[in-house]
Short mmCIF file of C-alpha atoms in Angstrom, two decimals:
data_model
loop_
_atom_site.label_atom_id
_atom_site.label_comp_id
_atom_site.label_asym_id
_atom_site.label_seq_id
_atom_site.Cartn_x
_atom_site.Cartn_y
_atom_site.Cartn_z
CA MET Y 1 92.37 78.52 83.97
CA ALA Y 2 93.36 82.10 84.81
CA ILE Y 3 92.49 83.08 88.35
CA LEU Y 4 92.10 86.89 86.89
CA GLU Y 5 90.41 87.79 83.52
CA VAL Y 6 89.99 91.39 82.52
CA GLU Y 7 88.21 91.99 79.19
CA HIS Y 8 87.88 95.06 77.41
CA ILE Y 9 87.70 97.36 80.33
CA CYS Y 10 87.02 101.04 79.52
CA LYS Y 11 86.72 104.11 81.83
CA SER Y 12 86.25 107.86 81.07
CA PHE Y 13 86.13 110.88 83.57
CA ASN Y 14 84.56 114.02 81.91
CA ARG Y 15 84.75 112.67 78.43
CA THR Y 16 88.41 111.96 78.90
CA GLU Y 17 89.23 108.39 78.02
CA VAL Y 18 91.65 106.97 80.67
CA LEU Y 19 91.15 103.26 80.09
CA LYS Y 20 90.79 102.04 76.53
CA ASP Y 21 89.85 98.39 75.78
CA ILE Y 22 92.01 97.00 78.44
CA SER Y 23 92.40 93.25 78.24
CA PHE Y 24 94.67 90.62 80.18
CA SER Y 25 94.53 87.56 82.31
CA LEU Y 26 96.66 86.26 85.13
CA GLU Y 27 97.29 82.70 86.29
CA LYS Y 28 97.29 81.73 89.73
CA GLY Y 29 100.53 82.15 91.72
CA GLN Y 30 102.01 84.45 89.03
CA ALA Y 31 102.74 88.16 89.19
CA VAL Y 32 102.12 90.80 86.65
CA SER Y 33 103.94 94.21 86.42
CA ILE Y 34 102.27 97.19 85.13
CA ILE Y 35 104.77 99.95 83.76
CA GLY Y 36 104.20 103.22 82.27
CA SER Y 37 104.53 106.88 82.51
CA SER Y 38 102.48 108.84 84.80
CA GLY Y 39 98.84 109.46 83.61
CA SER Y 40 99.03 106.36 81.52
CA GLY Y 41 95.94 104.80 83.50
CA LYS Y 42 97.81 102.38 85.67
CA THR Y 43 96.23 103.45 88.93
CA THR Y 44 92.91 103.75 87.41
CA LEU Y 45 93.12 100.20 86.18
CA LEU Y 46 93.85 99.07 89.83
CA ARG Y 47 90.88 100.96 91.20
CA CYS Y 48 88.66 99.38 88.82
CA LEU Y 49 89.79 96.01 89.71
CA ASN Y 50 89.07 96.90 93.36
CA PHE Y 51 85.78 98.44 92.55
CA LEU Y 52 86.94 101.67 93.95
CA GLU Y 53 85.88 102.93 90.22
CA THR Y 54 83.22 101.42 88.11
CA PRO Y 55 84.17 100.78 84.58
CA ASP Y 56 82.01 101.92 81.74
CA LYS Y 57 82.58 98.63 79.80
CA GLY Y 58 83.95 95.45 79.94
CA ILE Y 59 84.14 92.43 82.47
CA ILE Y 60 85.92 91.26 85.37
CA ARG Y 61 86.45 87.55 86.41
CA VAL Y 62 88.13 85.93 89.28
CA GLY Y 63 88.29 82.12 89.42
CA GLY Y 64 85.86 81.80 86.55
CA GLU Y 65 83.21 83.90 88.41
CA THR Y 66 82.01 87.06 87.05
CA LEU Y 67 82.39 89.71 89.44
CA PHE Y 68 81.80 92.73 87.00
CA ASP Y 69 80.07 93.06 83.62
CA ALA Y 70 79.16 96.45 82.43
CA ALA Y 71 76.14 94.83 80.47
CA ASP Y 72 74.74 93.27 83.68
CA PRO Y 73 73.30 95.77 86.14
CA ALA Y 74 73.12 93.05 88.72
CA THR Y 75 76.82 92.88 89.11
CA LYS Y 76 76.92 96.74 89.74
CA ALA Y 77 74.82 96.40 92.85
CA GLU Y 78 76.43 98.25 95.69
CA SER Y 79 75.20 95.76 98.22
CA ALA Y 80 77.66 93.02 96.48
CA ILE Y 81 80.44 95.24 95.79
CA ARG Y 82 82.11 95.08 99.28
CA LYS Y 83 82.18 91.16 99.12
CA LYS Y 84 83.66 91.29 95.56
CA ARG Y 85 86.52 93.48 96.91
CA LEU Y 86 87.37 90.66 99.43
CA HIS Y 87 89.05 88.95 96.24
CA PHE Y 88 91.50 91.57 95.86
CA GLY Y 89 93.89 93.24 98.44
CA LEU Y 90 95.24 96.74 97.77
CA VAL Y 91 98.41 98.16 99.01
CA PHE Y 92 98.31 102.04 98.46
CA GLN Y 93 101.22 104.32 97.68
CA SER Y 94 100.95 106.06 100.92
CA PHE Y 95 100.31 103.31 103.24
CA ASN Y 96 96.80 104.64 104.44
CA LEU Y 97 97.23 103.32 107.85
CA PHE Y 98 94.77 104.60 110.60
CA PRO Y 99 96.89 106.78 112.77
CA GLN Y 100 95.01 106.17 115.96
CA TYR Y 101 95.49 102.44 115.64
CA THR Y 102 98.65 100.36 116.51
CA ALA Y 103 100.37 98.16 113.53
CA LEU Y 104 98.65 95.29 115.16
CA GLU Y 105 95.29 96.96 115.26
CA ASN Y 106 95.49 98.25 111.70
CA VAL Y 107 95.96 94.59 110.55
CA MET Y 108 93.21 93.12 112.68
CA LEU Y 109 90.57 95.83 112.07
CA ALA Y 110 89.15 94.63 108.53
CA ARG Y 111 88.93 90.93 109.89
CA GLU Y 112 87.06 92.24 112.98
CA LEU Y 113 84.54 94.23 111.21
CA LEU Y 114 83.77 91.28 108.93
CA ALA Y 115 83.68 88.93 111.99
CA LYS Y 116 80.98 91.14 113.67
CA GLU Y 117 78.67 90.20 110.72
CA GLN Y 118 78.91 86.56 111.45
CA ALA Y 119 75.77 84.96 113.01
CA ASP Y 120 77.96 83.52 115.84
CA TYR Y 121 80.20 86.40 116.61
CA LYS Y 122 78.49 87.29 119.99
CA THR Y 123 78.81 83.87 121.41
CA LYS Y 124 82.29 83.04 119.95
CA LYS Y 125 83.84 86.55 120.38
CA LYS Y 126 86.75 85.90 122.42
CA GLU Y 127 87.70 82.83 120.20
CA ILE Y 128 87.31 84.71 116.95
CA GLN Y 129 89.27 87.62 118.43
CA GLU Y 130 92.10 85.44 119.33
CA GLU Y 131 92.30 83.93 115.96
CA ILE Y 132 92.25 87.26 114.43
CA GLN Y 133 94.98 88.53 116.56
CA GLU Y 134 97.11 85.48 116.08
CA LEU Y 135 96.72 85.84 112.18
CA ALA Y 136 97.81 89.46 112.51
CA LYS Y 137 100.81 88.62 114.64
CA THR Y 138 102.02 86.00 112.24
CA LEU Y 139 101.66 88.25 109.22
CA LEU Y 140 103.56 91.39 111.06
CA SER Y 141 106.35 88.64 111.90
CA GLN Y 142 106.49 87.63 108.38
CA MET Y 143 106.98 91.29 107.65
CA GLY Y 144 109.96 91.54 110.17
CA LEU Y 145 107.85 93.54 112.56
CA GLU Y 146 107.54 91.28 115.58
CA ASN Y 147 109.06 94.08 117.63
CA ARG Y 148 106.96 96.76 116.38
CA MET Y 149 103.49 95.46 116.54
CA HIS Y 150 102.41 97.83 119.15
CA SER Y 151 103.87 100.89 117.65
CA TYR Y 152 101.68 103.54 116.04
CA PRO Y 153 102.05 104.68 112.48
CA HIS Y 154 103.94 107.97 113.49
CA GLN Y 155 106.49 105.87 115.51
CA LEU Y 156 107.34 103.77 112.29
CA SER Y 157 109.44 104.36 109.21
CA GLY Y 158 107.95 104.92 106.01
CA GLY Y 159 109.19 101.39 104.87
CA GLN Y 160 107.81 99.67 108.18
CA CYS Y 161 104.48 101.62 107.44
CA GLN Y 162 104.14 100.02 104.14
CA ARG Y 163 105.01 96.57 105.52
CA VAL Y 164 102.10 97.10 107.80
CA ALA Y 165 100.08 97.69 104.90
CA ILE Y 166 100.87 94.71 103.22
CA ALA Y 167 100.19 92.52 106.21
CA ARG Y 168 96.84 94.17 106.26
CA ALA Y 169 96.10 93.44 102.82
CA LEU Y 170 97.07 89.87 103.42
CA ALA Y 171 95.07 89.45 106.52
CA LEU Y 172 91.83 88.96 104.26
CA ARG Y 173 93.39 86.28 102.48
CA PRO Y 174 92.67 87.73 99.19
CA ASP Y 175 92.86 85.73 95.91
CA ILE Y 176 95.05 88.63 94.18
CA LEU Y 177 97.27 91.24 95.94
CA CYS Y 178 97.47 94.57 94.19
CA PHE Y 179 100.31 97.08 94.58
CA ASP Y 180 99.90 100.76 93.51
CA GLU Y 181 103.58 101.99 93.15
CA PRO Y 182 104.17 100.86 96.80
CA THR Y 183 107.66 102.55 97.06
CA SER Y 184 107.07 105.87 95.56
CA ALA Y 185 106.81 107.70 98.86
CA LEU Y 186 110.02 106.06 100.14
CA ASP Y 187 113.80 106.82 99.86
CA PRO Y 188 116.15 104.38 98.17
CA GLU Y 189 116.94 102.43 101.41
CA LEU Y 190 113.48 102.04 102.44
CA THR Y 191 112.44 101.19 98.91
CA GLY Y 192 114.76 98.21 98.87
CA GLU Y 193 113.27 97.10 102.10
CA VAL Y 194 109.71 96.87 100.75
CA LEU Y 195 110.70 95.33 97.36
CA ARG Y 196 112.41 92.55 99.11
CA VAL Y 197 109.14 91.73 100.92
CA ILE Y 198 107.14 91.62 97.63
CA LYS Y 199 109.98 89.68 95.98
CA GLU Y 200 109.63 87.04 98.93
CA LEU Y 201 106.01 87.06 98.21
CA ALA Y 202 106.44 86.37 94.61
CA ASP Y 203 108.87 83.33 95.67
CA LYS Y 204 105.90 81.99 97.56
CA ASN Y 205 103.81 82.11 94.52
CA THR Y 206 101.58 84.98 95.74
CA THR Y 207 99.32 86.16 92.77
CA MET Y 208 99.92 89.87 92.34
CA VAL Y 209 99.26 92.68 90.16
CA ILE Y 210 102.17 95.30 90.64
CA VAL Y 211 102.13 98.91 89.28
CA THR Y 212 105.72 100.23 89.77
CA HIS Y 213 108.10 102.53 88.35
CA GLU Y 214 111.12 100.24 89.40
CA MET Y 215 112.08 98.90 86.05
CA ALA Y 216 114.60 96.31 87.41
CA PHE Y 217 112.09 95.11 89.91
CA ALA Y 218 109.37 94.98 87.49
CA ARG Y 219 111.49 92.87 85.33
CA ASP Y 220 112.81 90.55 87.92
CA VAL Y 221 109.60 89.85 90.01
CA ALA Y 222 107.06 89.50 87.21
CA ASN Y 223 106.02 86.58 85.04
CA HIS Y 224 104.31 88.97 82.69
CA VAL Y 225 104.59 92.53 82.02
CA ILE Y 226 102.30 95.05 80.63
CA PHE Y 227 103.30 98.31 79.38
CA MET Y 228 100.57 101.17 79.10
CA ASP Y 229 100.57 104.40 77.63
CA ASP Y 230 97.74 106.73 76.97
CA GLY Y 231 95.25 104.62 78.70
CA ALA Y 232 95.83 101.50 76.49
CA ILE Y 233 98.10 98.35 76.64
CA ILE Y 234 100.61 98.97 74.16
CA GLU Y 235 102.49 95.84 74.76
CA GLN Y 236 102.49 92.82 77.02
CA GLY Y 237 104.54 89.77 77.33
CA SER Y 238 107.35 87.96 79.16
CA PRO Y 239 109.79 90.27 81.00
CA THR Y 240 112.43 89.00 78.48
CA GLN Y 241 110.23 90.05 75.61
CA VAL Y 242 109.09 93.36 76.83
CA PHE Y 243 112.34 94.58 78.31
CA GLU Y 244 114.93 92.96 75.74
CA SER Y 245 112.95 92.89 72.40
CA PRO Y 246 110.16 95.12 72.70
CA ALA Y 247 108.00 95.00 69.48
CA GLU Y 248 106.38 98.57 69.65
CA GLU Y 249 108.05 101.81 69.26
CA ARG Y 250 106.54 103.48 72.03
CA THR Y 251 107.82 100.60 74.55
CA ARG Y 252 111.30 101.22 73.19
CA GLN Y 253 111.00 105.00 73.64
CA PHE Y 254 109.81 104.69 77.28
CA LEU Y 255 112.31 102.08 78.23
CA SER Y 256 115.11 104.37 76.74
CA ARG Y 257 113.92 107.37 78.46
CA TYR Y 258 113.54 105.63 81.77
CA THR Y 259 117.18 103.99 81.44
CA GLN Y 260 118.70 107.56 80.27
CA GLY Y 261 116.66 109.32 83.23
#
């Protein structure tokens, strides 16, 4: 059974259709790469998955549970949206770290806020805090940042900041990890550094949705590739199918331009 099911998602802004009847599914432990030109709707799709935007139509299911159904007002309740976001971990293009917090504090923050809502938080505060800190340290170590845990974002390189952001997304133990062009703000050397981390996550069967302009990476890391253009899915399939034998002319034109440019 698919861990993620997206059915007929549509989204418009001021009469402009940004997403047009988007449907796809993702199995647990697999990665899907979403490629396409700027303005094709890739980021808006991720924002809809994370409930940062509300689709006009369609259904989103995770693990068989309907998180959103445009036809059902109950699934749009703001009070439930925050809990639904916990199914997804989002890594932004530009890190979005809190500058006043260290790397360790950035990774701990979300779990700390959730912990404070627990009925037993006051009586078990020390124990809970130690558990959160230990998890954050483990994740930062996995990102190769064991010696930079107490550094502030301005003391870190762009690649290091993005690795902190990945650790932060993992800290909530989401069902699905989403990346929105995670290397677009990085130079080539740092790009390779971050892509290696994401590849390692893929090798560990982390379920991921990756929006990327790195074509070689999109091919190597994904089990499934989606090509979007003008707000629609033009073609989707295995990396071999999409990159070596695309069925659609728009896919062929995009890949040709990208190879040339």
